[in-house]
């Protein structure tokens, strides 16, 4: 069974509970917990990086636009 991904707005504890119910029988408990926590934190970190890049891109666009106004 594939490792589940966190849903938008899903808390870490909600995700880990859902993840454990989906994969808990395939791995030892400690290993399943590590997989679930790591999956949640990795997905959230990647989403944060995308948001930061989008903000940087927007800032550059605004600055380029304003520079053309002078």
Tab-separated table of C-alpha atoms in Angstrom:
chain	number	residue	atom	x	y	z
A	1	UNK	CA	0.000	0.000	0.000
A	2	UNK	CA	1.371	3.448	-0.836
A	3	UNK	CA	2.215	5.903	1.917
A	4	UNK	CA	-0.636	8.420	2.292
A	5	UNK	CA	-0.066	12.148	1.829
A	6	UNK	CA	-1.355	14.844	4.190
A	7	UNK	CA	-4.527	16.616	3.146
A	8	UNK	CA	-4.611	20.393	2.963
A	9	UNK	CA	-5.155	21.788	6.443
A	10	UNK	CA	-4.750	18.404	8.125
A	11	UNK	CA	-2.965	18.607	11.464
A	12	UNK	CA	0.069	16.480	12.166
A	13	UNK	CA	-1.764	14.428	14.791
A	14	UNK	CA	-4.761	13.855	12.491
A	15	UNK	CA	-2.484	12.823	9.636
A	16	UNK	CA	-0.372	10.496	11.765
A	17	UNK	CA	-3.523	8.819	13.088
A	18	UNK	CA	-4.886	8.354	9.565
A	19	UNK	CA	-1.515	7.242	8.243
A	20	UNK	CA	-1.081	4.695	11.028
A	21	UNK	CA	-4.503	3.236	10.316
A	22	UNK	CA	-3.526	2.834	6.652
A	23	UNK	CA	0.009	1.454	7.005
A	24	UNK	CA	0.235	0.320	10.630
A	25	UNK	CA	-0.269	-3.332	9.740
A	26	UNK	CA	2.494	-3.321	7.130
A	27	UNK	CA	5.341	-2.146	9.391
A	28	UNK	CA	6.400	-2.443	13.003
A	29	UNK	CA	4.761	0.330	15.043
A	30	UNK	CA	7.930	2.414	15.543
A	31	UNK	CA	8.806	2.205	11.859
A	32	UNK	CA	5.263	3.122	10.797
A	33	UNK	CA	5.279	6.113	13.160
A	34	UNK	CA	8.616	7.276	11.761
A	35	UNK	CA	7.304	6.962	8.200
A	36	UNK	CA	4.131	8.896	9.023
A	37	UNK	CA	5.878	11.711	10.903
A	38	UNK	CA	8.576	12.006	8.243
A	39	UNK	CA	5.995	12.073	5.442
A	40	UNK	CA	3.990	14.835	7.141
A	41	UNK	CA	7.016	16.989	7.920
A	42	UNK	CA	8.565	16.526	4.482
A	43	UNK	CA	5.315	17.418	2.711
A	44	UNK	CA	4.816	20.518	4.875
A	45	UNK	CA	8.425	21.640	4.352
A	46	UNK	CA	8.084	21.247	0.578
A	47	UNK	CA	4.825	23.207	0.605
A	48	UNK	CA	6.484	25.968	2.650
A	49	UNK	CA	9.384	26.144	0.187
A	50	UNK	CA	6.918	26.481	-2.709
A	51	UNK	CA	5.075	29.272	-0.894
A	52	UNK	CA	8.317	31.120	-0.173
A	53	UNK	CA	9.361	30.836	-3.812
A	54	UNK	CA	5.945	32.116	-4.950
A	55	UNK	CA	6.325	35.135	-2.648
A	56	UNK	CA	9.816	35.833	-3.991
A	57	UNK	CA	8.524	35.581	-7.554
A	58	UNK	CA	5.648	37.955	-6.755
A	59	UNK	CA	8.022	40.428	-5.107
A	60	UNK	CA	10.299	40.370	-8.171
A	61	UNK	CA	7.306	40.887	-10.473
A	62	UNK	CA	6.099	43.872	-8.428
A	63	UNK	CA	9.579	45.379	-8.273
A	64	UNK	CA	10.060	44.915	-12.032
A	65	UNK	CA	6.655	46.483	-12.664
A	66	UNK	CA	7.363	49.454	-10.418
A	67	UNK	CA	10.787	49.949	-11.986
A	68	UNK	CA	9.124	50.288	-15.371
A	69	UNK	CA	6.834	53.026	-14.047
A	70	UNK	CA	9.674	55.540	-13.523
